Amino acid sequence: QVQLVESGGGLVQPGESLTLSCTLSELRLNDYAIGWFRQAPGKEREGVSWFSGPGGTSHIAEVVKGRFTMSGDRAKNTVNLHMVDLLPEDTAVYYCAAGRGSLDAVWYDYWGQGTQVTVSA
């Protein structure tokens, strides 16, 4: 059964850091791009970054560039989203997805259940 499982969410204060992980089951990182998306209450889902499994490269949205980075671990079949200098506006449910590389959610076929990130003093 195909599964993407996110972990690492939580409550942090502004300026702190957090790393989210997305672990794939029945999918190989080498075969897919993995995207991270977020959805805040009352807002549309937006793409924040994606990682090319075959190429090993990452692509970061302008809105979080300079604060968010991605890395992949093929041995663990896991992709990580490293977030630093977090802001209250980063508060959202974060989802990872597997598909073709893009910040547009339509290109993704498989989705995780999401993990909550809350940035608050």
mmCIF file with all atom_site columns, N, CA, C and O in Angstrom, residues 58-99:
data_model
loop_
_atom_site.group_PDB
_atom_site.id
_atom_site.type_symbol
_atom_site.label_atom_id
_atom_site.label_alt_id
_atom_site.label_comp_id
_atom_site.label_asym_id
_atom_site.label_entity_id
_atom_site.label_seq_id
_atom_site.pdbx_PDB_ins_code
_atom_site.Cartn_x
_atom_site.Cartn_y
_atom_site.Cartn_z
_atom_site.occupancy
_atom_site.B_iso_or_equiv
_atom_site.pdbx_formal_charge
_atom_site.auth_seq_id
_atom_site.auth_comp_id
_atom_site.auth_asym_id
_atom_site.auth_atom_id
_atom_site.pdbx_PDB_model_num
ATOM 1   N N  . SER A 1 58 ? 16.823 20.267 -5.295 1.00 0.00 ? 58 SER A N  1
ATOM 2   C CA . SER A 1 58 ? 15.642 20.815 -4.629 1.00 0.00 ? 58 SER A CA 1
ATOM 3   C C  . SER A 1 58 ? 15.293 22.173 -5.227 1.00 0.00 ? 58 SER A C  1
ATOM 4   O O  . SER A 1 58 ? 16.150 22.863 -5.782 1.00 0.00 ? 58 SER A O  1
ATOM 5   N N  . HIS A 1 59 ? 14.020 22.520 -5.090 1.00 0.00 ? 59 HIS A N  1
ATOM 6   C CA . HIS A 1 59 ? 13.499 23.753 -5.647 1.00 0.00 ? 59 HIS A CA 1
ATOM 7   C C  . HIS A 1 59 ? 12.614 24.392 -4.587 1.00 0.00 ? 59 HIS A C  1
ATOM 8   O O  . HIS A 1 59 ? 11.696 23.742 -4.089 1.00 0.00 ? 59 HIS A O  1
ATOM 9   N N  . ILE A 1 60 ? 12.900 25.627 -4.270 1.00 0.00 ? 60 ILE A N  1
ATOM 10  C CA . ILE A 1 60 ? 12.257 26.288 -3.140 1.00 0.00 ? 60 ILE A CA 1
ATOM 11  C C  . ILE A 1 60 ? 11.440 27.476 -3.634 1.00 0.00 ? 60 ILE A C  1
ATOM 12  O O  . ILE A 1 60 ? 11.912 28.274 -4.447 1.00 0.00 ? 60 ILE A O  1
ATOM 13  N N  . ALA A 1 61 ? 10.236 27.598 -3.129 1.00 0.00 ? 61 ALA A N  1
ATOM 14  C CA . ALA A 1 61 ? 9.381  28.723 -3.497 1.00 0.00 ? 61 ALA A CA 1
ATOM 15  C C  . ALA A 1 61 ? 9.949  30.032 -2.967 1.00 0.00 ? 61 ALA A C  1
ATOM 16  O O  . ALA A 1 61 ? 10.568 30.066 -1.901 1.00 0.00 ? 61 ALA A O  1
ATOM 17  N N  . GLU A 1 62 ? 9.713  31.090 -3.705 1.00 0.00 ? 62 GLU A N  1
ATOM 18  C CA . GLU A 1 62 ? 10.247 32.399 -3.329 1.00 0.00 ? 62 GLU A CA 1
ATOM 19  C C  . GLU A 1 62 ? 9.782  32.821 -1.937 1.00 0.00 ? 62 GLU A C  1
ATOM 20  O O  . GLU A 1 62 ? 10.541 33.452 -1.199 1.00 0.00 ? 62 GLU A O  1
ATOM 21  N N  . VAL A 1 63 ? 8.574  32.465 -1.570 1.00 0.00 ? 63 VAL A N  1
ATOM 22  C CA . VAL A 1 63 ? 8.005  32.905 -0.306 1.00 0.00 ? 63 VAL A CA 1
ATOM 23  C C  . VAL A 1 63 ? 8.797  32.384 0.891  1.00 0.00 ? 63 VAL A C  1
ATOM 24  O O  . VAL A 1 63 ? 8.764  32.993 1.967  1.00 0.00 ? 63 VAL A O  1
ATOM 25  N N  . VAL A 1 64 ? 9.526  31.279 0.726  1.00 0.00 ? 64 VAL A N  1
ATOM 26  C CA . VAL A 1 64 ? 10.290 30.711 1.848  1.00 0.00 ? 64 VAL A CA 1
ATOM 27  C C  . VAL A 1 64 ? 11.767 30.567 1.530  1.00 0.00 ? 64 VAL A C  1
ATOM 28  O O  . VAL A 1 64 ? 12.531 30.033 2.340  1.00 0.00 ? 64 VAL A O  1
ATOM 29  N N  . LYS A 1 65 ? 12.181 31.032 0.374  1.00 0.00 ? 65 LYS A N  1
ATOM 30  C CA . LYS A 1 65 ? 13.586 30.897 -0.027 1.00 0.00 ? 65 LYS A CA 1
ATOM 31  C C  . LYS A 1 65 ? 14.484 31.624 0.970  1.00 0.00 ? 65 LYS A C  1
ATOM 32  O O  . LYS A 1 65 ? 14.177 32.724 1.413  1.00 0.00 ? 65 LYS A O  1
ATOM 33  N N  . GLY A 1 66 ? 15.582 30.969 1.291  1.00 0.00 ? 66 GLY A N  1
ATOM 34  C CA . GLY A 1 66 ? 16.500 31.516 2.279  1.00 0.00 ? 66 GLY A CA 1
ATOM 35  C C  . GLY A 1 66 ? 16.232 31.014 3.681  1.00 0.00 ? 66 GLY A C  1
ATOM 36  O O  . GLY A 1 66 ? 17.086 31.153 4.562  1.00 0.00 ? 66 GLY A O  1
ATOM 37  N N  . ARG A 1 67 ? 15.068 30.434 3.886  1.00 0.00 ? 67 ARG A N  1
ATOM 38  C CA . ARG A 1 67 ? 14.722 29.888 5.210  1.00 0.00 ? 67 ARG A CA 1
ATOM 39  C C  . ARG A 1 67 ? 14.433 28.398 5.163  1.00 0.00 ? 67 ARG A C  1
ATOM 40  O O  . ARG A 1 67 ? 14.650 27.696 6.155  1.00 0.00 ? 67 ARG A O  1
ATOM 41  N N  . PHE A 1 68 ? 13.942 27.897 4.048  1.00 0.00 ? 68 PHE A N  1
ATOM 42  C CA . PHE A 1 68 ? 13.606 26.484 3.920  1.00 0.00 ? 68 PHE A CA 1
ATOM 43  C C  . PHE A 1 68 ? 14.582 25.812 2.947  1.00 0.00 ? 68 PHE A C  1
ATOM 44  O O  . PHE A 1 68 ? 14.919 26.374 1.898  1.00 0.00 ? 68 PHE A O  1
ATOM 45  N N  . THR A 1 69 ? 15.003 24.625 3.275  1.00 0.00 ? 69 THR A N  1
ATOM 46  C CA . THR A 1 69 ? 15.794 23.803 2.372  1.00 0.00 ? 69 THR A CA 1
ATOM 47  C C  . THR A 1 69 ? 15.287 22.370 2.443  1.00 0.00 ? 69 THR A C  1
ATOM 48  O O  . THR A 1 69 ? 14.573 21.997 3.390  1.00 0.00 ? 69 THR A O  1
ATOM 49  N N  . MET A 1 70 ? 15.656 21.575 1.443  1.00 0.00 ? 70 MET A N  1
ATOM 50  C CA . MET A 1 70 ? 15.239 20.182 1.416  1.00 0.00 ? 70 MET A CA 1
ATOM 51  C C  . MET A 1 70 ? 16.454 19.284 1.266  1.00 0.00 ? 70 MET A C  1
ATOM 52  O O  . MET A 1 70 ? 17.475 19.674 0.689  1.00 0.00 ? 70 MET A O  1
ATOM 53  N N  . SER A 1 71 ? 16.321 18.061 1.755  1.00 0.00 ? 71 SER A N  1
ATOM 54  C CA . SER A 1 71 ? 17.340 17.046 1.539  1.00 0.00 ? 71 SER A CA 1
ATOM 55  C C  . SER A 1 71 ? 16.655 15.708 1.384  1.00 0.00 ? 71 SER A C  1
ATOM 56  O O  . SER A 1 71 ? 15.524 15.519 1.847  1.00 0.00 ? 71 SER A O  1
ATOM 57  N N  . GLY A 1 72 ? 17.333 14.783 0.725  1.00 0.00 ? 72 GLY A N  1
ATOM 58  C CA . GLY A 1 72 ? 16.780 13.458 0.525  1.00 0.00 ? 72 GLY A CA 1
ATOM 59  C C  . GLY A 1 72 ? 17.752 12.387 0.984  1.00 0.00 ? 72 GLY A C  1
ATOM 60  O O  . GLY A 1 72 ? 18.963 12.569 0.911  1.00 0.00 ? 72 GLY A O  1
ATOM 61  N N  . ASP A 1 73 ? 17.199 11.295 1.481  1.00 0.00 ? 73 ASP A N  1
ATOM 62  C CA . ASP A 1 73 ? 17.996 10.150 1.928  1.00 0.00 ? 73 ASP A CA 1
ATOM 63  C C  . ASP A 1 73 ? 17.444 8.912  1.239  1.00 0.00 ? 73 ASP A C  1
ATOM 64  O O  . ASP A 1 73 ? 16.413 8.376  1.641  1.00 0.00 ? 73 ASP A O  1
ATOM 65  N N  . ARG A 1 74 ? 18.124 8.479  0.187  1.00 0.00 ? 74 ARG A N  1
ATOM 66  C CA . ARG A 1 74 ? 17.612 7.341  -0.588 1.00 0.00 ? 74 ARG A CA 1
ATOM 67  C C  . ARG A 1 74 ? 17.627 6.056  0.228  1.00 0.00 ? 74 ARG A C  1
ATOM 68  O O  . ARG A 1 74 ? 16.749 5.211  0.071  1.00 0.00 ? 74 ARG A O  1
ATOM 69  N N  . ALA A 1 75 ? 18.599 5.897  1.077  1.00 0.00 ? 75 ALA A N  1
ATOM 70  C CA . ALA A 1 75 ? 18.684 4.683  1.892  1.00 0.00 ? 75 ALA A CA 1
ATOM 71  C C  . ALA A 1 75 ? 17.476 4.548  2.810  1.00 0.00 ? 75 ALA A C  1
ATOM 72  O O  . ALA A 1 75 ? 16.981 3.449  3.060  1.00 0.00 ? 75 ALA A O  1
ATOM 73  N N  . LYS A 1 76 ? 16.996 5.686  3.307  1.00 0.00 ? 76 LYS A N  1
ATOM 74  C CA . LYS A 1 76 ? 15.839 5.678  4.198  1.00 0.00 ? 76 LYS A CA 1
ATOM 75  C C  . LYS A 1 76 ? 14.542 5.960  3.454  1.00 0.00 ? 76 LYS A C  1
ATOM 76  O O  . LYS A 1 76 ? 13.468 5.965  4.069  1.00 0.00 ? 76 LYS A O  1
ATOM 77  N N  . ASN A 1 77 ? 14.651 6.246  2.148  1.00 0.00 ? 77 ASN A N  1
ATOM 78  C CA . ASN A 1 77 ? 13.462 6.569  1.357  1.00 0.00 ? 77 ASN A CA 1
ATOM 79  C C  . ASN A 1 77 ? 12.692 7.729  1.979  1.00 0.00 ? 77 ASN A C  1
ATOM 80  O O  . ASN A 1 77 ? 11.460 7.699  2.078  1.00 0.00 ? 77 ASN A O  1
ATOM 81  N N  . THR A 1 78 ? 13.440 8.736  2.374  1.00 0.00 ? 78 THR A N  1
ATOM 82  C CA . THR A 1 78 ? 12.877 9.851  3.134  1.00 0.00 ? 78 THR A CA 1
ATOM 83  C C  . THR A 1 78 ? 13.350 11.176 2.558  1.00 0.00 ? 78 THR A C  1
ATOM 84  O O  . THR A 1 78 ? 14.493 11.291 2.097  1.00 0.00 ? 78 THR A O  1
ATOM 85  N N  . VAL A 1 79 ? 12.456 12.159 2.611  1.00 0.00 ? 79 VAL A N  1
ATOM 86  C CA . VAL A 1 79 ? 12.801 13.513 2.223  1.00 0.00 ? 79 VAL A CA 1
ATOM 87  C C  . VAL A 1 79 ? 12.527 14.421 3.417  1.00 0.00 ? 79 VAL A C  1
ATOM 88  O O  . VAL A 1 79 ? 11.507 14.274 4.091  1.00 0.00 ? 79 VAL A O  1
ATOM 89  N N  . ASN A 1 80 ? 13.429 15.350 3.657  1.00 0.00 ? 80 ASN A N  1
ATOM 90  C CA . ASN A 1 80 ? 13.300 16.257 4.794  1.00 0.00 ? 80 ASN A CA 1
ATOM 91  C C  . ASN A 1 80 ? 13.127 17.692 4.336  1.00 0.00 ? 80 ASN A C  1
ATOM 92  O O  . ASN A 1 80 ? 13.711 18.115 3.329  1.00 0.00 ? 80 ASN A O  1
ATOM 93  N N  . LEU A 1 81 ? 12.341 18.427 5.089  1.00 0.00 ? 81 LEU A N  1
ATOM 94  C CA . LEU A 1 81 ? 12.180 19.859 4.880  1.00 0.00 ? 81 LEU A CA 1
ATOM 95  C C  . LEU A 1 81 ? 12.739 20.561 6.113  1.00 0.00 ? 81 LEU A C  1
ATOM 96  O O  . LEU A 1 81 ? 12.200 20.417 7.213  1.00 0.00 ? 81 LEU A O  1
ATOM 97  N N  . HIS A 1 82 ? 13.830 21.296 5.912  1.00 0.00 ? 82 HIS A N  1
ATOM 98  C CA . HIS A 1 82 ? 14.481 21.989 7.009  1.00 0.00 ? 82 HIS A CA 1
ATOM 99  C C  . HIS A 1 82 ? 14.025 23.441 7.002  1.00 0.00 ? 82 HIS A C  1
ATOM 100 O O  . HIS A 1 82 ? 14.195 24.139 6.007  1.00 0.00 ? 82 HIS A O  1
ATOM 101 N N  . MET A 1 83 ? 13.470 23.856 8.129  1.00 0.00 ? 83 MET A N  1
ATOM 102 C CA . MET A 1 83 ? 12.909 25.205 8.220  1.00 0.00 ? 83 MET A CA 1
ATOM 103 C C  . MET A 1 83 ? 13.608 25.958 9.347  1.00 0.00 ? 83 MET A C  1
ATOM 104 O O  . MET A 1 83 ? 13.671 25.470 10.479 1.00 0.00 ? 83 MET A O  1
ATOM 105 N N  . VAL A 1 84 ? 14.124 27.133 9.021  1.00 0.00 ? 84 VAL A N  1
ATOM 106 C CA . VAL A 1 84 ? 14.771 27.969 10.038 1.00 0.00 ? 84 VAL A CA 1
ATOM 107 C C  . VAL A 1 84 ? 14.083 29.335 10.050 1.00 0.00 ? 84 VAL A C  1
ATOM 108 O O  . VAL A 1 84 ? 13.360 29.690 9.122  1.00 0.00 ? 84 VAL A O  1
ATOM 109 N N  . ASP A 1 85 ? 14.359 30.086 11.120 1.00 0.00 ? 85 ASP A N  1
ATOM 110 C CA . ASP A 1 85 ? 13.800 31.440 11.257 1.00 0.00 ? 85 ASP A CA 1
ATOM 111 C C  . ASP A 1 85 ? 12.293 31.441 10.999 1.00 0.00 ? 85 ASP A C  1
ATOM 112 O O  . ASP A 1 85 ? 11.770 32.269 10.227 1.00 0.00 ? 85 ASP A O  1
ATOM 113 N N  . LEU A 1 86 ? 11.608 30.540 11.627 1.00 0.00 ? 86 LEU A N  1
ATOM 114 C CA . LEU A 1 86 ? 10.180 30.388 11.390 1.00 0.00 ? 86 LEU A CA 1
ATOM 115 C C  . LEU A 1 86 ? 9.403  31.625 11.825 1.00 0.00 ? 86 LEU A C  1
ATOM 116 O O  . LEU A 1 86 ? 9.742  32.286 12.829 1.00 0.00 ? 86 LEU A O  1
ATOM 117 N N  . LEU A 1 87 ? 8.361  31.912 11.070 1.00 0.00 ? 87 LEU A N  1
ATOM 118 C CA . LEU A 1 87 ? 7.513  33.080 11.293 1.00 0.00 ? 87 LEU A CA 1
ATOM 119 C C  . LEU A 1 87 ? 6.097  32.624 11.633 1.00 0.00 ? 87 LEU A C  1
ATOM 120 O O  . LEU A 1 87 ? 5.682  31.530 11.222 1.00 0.00 ? 87 LEU A O  1
ATOM 121 N N  . PRO A 1 88 ? 5.331  33.444 12.311 1.00 0.00 ? 88 PRO A N  1
ATOM 122 C CA . PRO A 1 88 ? 3.939  33.053 12.586 1.00 0.00 ? 88 PRO A CA 1
ATOM 123 C C  . PRO A 1 88 ? 3.159  32.715 11.310 1.00 0.00 ? 88 PRO A C  1
ATOM 124 O O  . PRO A 1 88 ? 2.296  31.828 11.338 1.00 0.00 ? 88 PRO A O  1
ATOM 125 N N  . GLU A 1 89 ? 3.491  33.372 10.210 1.00 0.00 ? 89 GLU A N  1
ATOM 126 C CA . GLU A 1 89 ? 2.772  33.089 8.965  1.00 0.00 ? 89 GLU A CA 1
ATOM 127 C C  . GLU A 1 89 ? 3.157  31.754 8.339  1.00 0.00 ? 89 GLU A C  1
ATOM 128 O O  . GLU A 1 89 ? 2.565  31.348 7.337  1.00 0.00 ? 89 GLU A O  1
ATOM 129 N N  . ASP A 1 90 ? 4.134  31.064 8.910  1.00 0.00 ? 90 ASP A N  1
ATOM 130 C CA . ASP A 1 90 ? 4.458  29.699 8.476  1.00 0.00 ? 90 ASP A CA 1
ATOM 131 C C  . ASP A 1 90 ? 3.529  28.677 9.119  1.00 0.00 ? 90 ASP A C  1
ATOM 132 O O  . ASP A 1 90 ? 3.583  27.490 8.771  1.00 0.00 ? 90 ASP A O  1
ATOM 133 N N  . THR A 1 91 ? 2.700  29.105 10.024 1.00 0.00 ? 91 THR A N  1
ATOM 134 C CA . THR A 1 91 ? 1.753  28.207 10.674 1.00 0.00 ? 91 THR A CA 1
ATOM 135 C C  . THR A 1 91 ? 0.792  27.617 9.652  1.00 0.00 ? 91 THR A C  1
ATOM 136 O O  . THR A 1 91 ? 0.145  28.353 8.896  1.00 0.00 ? 91 THR A O  1
ATOM 137 N N  . ALA A 1 92 ? 0.741  26.297 9.598  1.00 0.00 ? 92 ALA A N  1
ATOM 138 C CA . ALA A 1 92 ? -0.098 25.599 8.615  1.00 0.00 ? 92 ALA A CA 1
ATOM 139 C C  . ALA A 1 92 ? 0.008  24.104 8.851  1.00 0.00 ? 92 ALA A C  1
ATOM 140 O O  . ALA A 1 92 ? 0.858  23.639 9.615  1.00 0.00 ? 92 ALA A O  1
ATOM 141 N N  . VAL A 1 93 ? -0.848 23.372 8.162  1.00 0.00 ? 93 VAL A N  1
ATOM 142 C CA . VAL A 1 93 ? -0.657 21.927 8.049  1.00 0.00 ? 93 VAL A CA 1
ATOM 143 C C  . VAL A 1 93 ? 0.241  21.702 6.833  1.00 0.00 ? 93 VAL A C  1
ATOM 144 O O  . VAL A 1 93 ? -0.036 22.225 5.751  1.00 0.00 ? 93 VAL A O  1
ATOM 145 N N  . TYR A 1 94 ? 1.301  20.951 7.042  1.00 0.00 ? 94 TYR A N  1
ATOM 146 C CA . TYR A 1 94 ? 2.265  20.683 5.980  1.00 0.00 ? 94 TYR A CA 1
ATOM 147 C C  . TYR A 1 94 ? 2.058  19.261 5.465  1.00 0.00 ? 94 TYR A C  1
ATOM 148 O O  . TYR A 1 94 ? 1.989  18.312 6.245  1.00 0.00 ? 94 TYR A O  1
ATOM 149 N N  . TYR A 1 95 ? 1.994  19.160 4.142  1.00 0.00 ? 95 TYR A N  1
ATOM 150 C CA . TYR A 1 95 ? 1.779  17.881 3.476  1.00 0.00 ? 95 TYR A CA 1
ATOM 151 C C  . TYR A 1 95 ? 2.944  17.573 2.552  1.00 0.00 ? 95 TYR A C  1
ATOM 152 O O  . TYR A 1 95 ? 3.465  18.468 1.888  1.00 0.00 ? 95 TYR A O  1
ATOM 153 N N  . CYS A 1 96 ? 3.312  16.314 2.470  1.00 0.00 ? 96 CYS A N  1
ATOM 154 C CA . CYS A 1 96 ? 4.223  15.915 1.407  1.00 0.00 ? 96 CYS A CA 1
ATOM 155 C C  . CYS A 1 96 ? 3.449  15.094 0.385  1.00 0.00 ? 96 CYS A C  1
ATOM 156 O O  . CYS A 1 96 ? 2.408  14.505 0.697  1.00 0.00 ? 96 CYS A O  1
ATOM 157 N N  . ALA A 1 97 ? 3.961  15.109 -0.834 1.00 0.00 ? 97 ALA A N  1
ATOM 158 C CA . ALA A 1 97 ? 3.278  14.441 -1.928 1.00 0.00 ? 97 ALA A CA 1
ATOM 159 C C  . ALA A 1 97 ? 4.306  13.909 -2.912 1.00 0.00 ? 97 ALA A C  1
ATOM 160 O O  . ALA A 1 97 ? 5.396  14.479 -3.054 1.00 0.00 ? 97 ALA A O  1
ATOM 161 N N  . ALA A 1 98 ? 3.943  12.840 -3.612 1.00 0.00 ? 98 ALA A N  1
ATOM 162 C CA . ALA A 1 98 ? 4.824  12.227 -4.602 1.00 0.00 ? 98 ALA A CA 1
ATOM 163 C C  . ALA A 1 98 ? 4.202  12.372 -5.976 1.00 0.00 ? 98 ALA A C  1
ATOM 164 O O  . ALA A 1 98 ? 3.002  12.119 -6.165 1.00 0.00 ? 98 ALA A O  1
ATOM 165 N N  . GLY A 1 99 ? 5.021  12.770 -6.942 1.00 0.00 ? 99 GLY A N  1
ATOM 166 C CA . GLY A 1 99 ? 4.526  12.922 -8.308 1.00 0.00 ? 99 GLY A CA 1
ATOM 167 C C  . GLY A 1 99 ? 5.611  13.496 -9.185 1.00 0.00 ? 99 GLY A C  1
ATOM 168 O O  . GLY A 1 99 ? 6.783  13.111 -9.070 1.00 0.00 ? 99 GLY A O  1
#
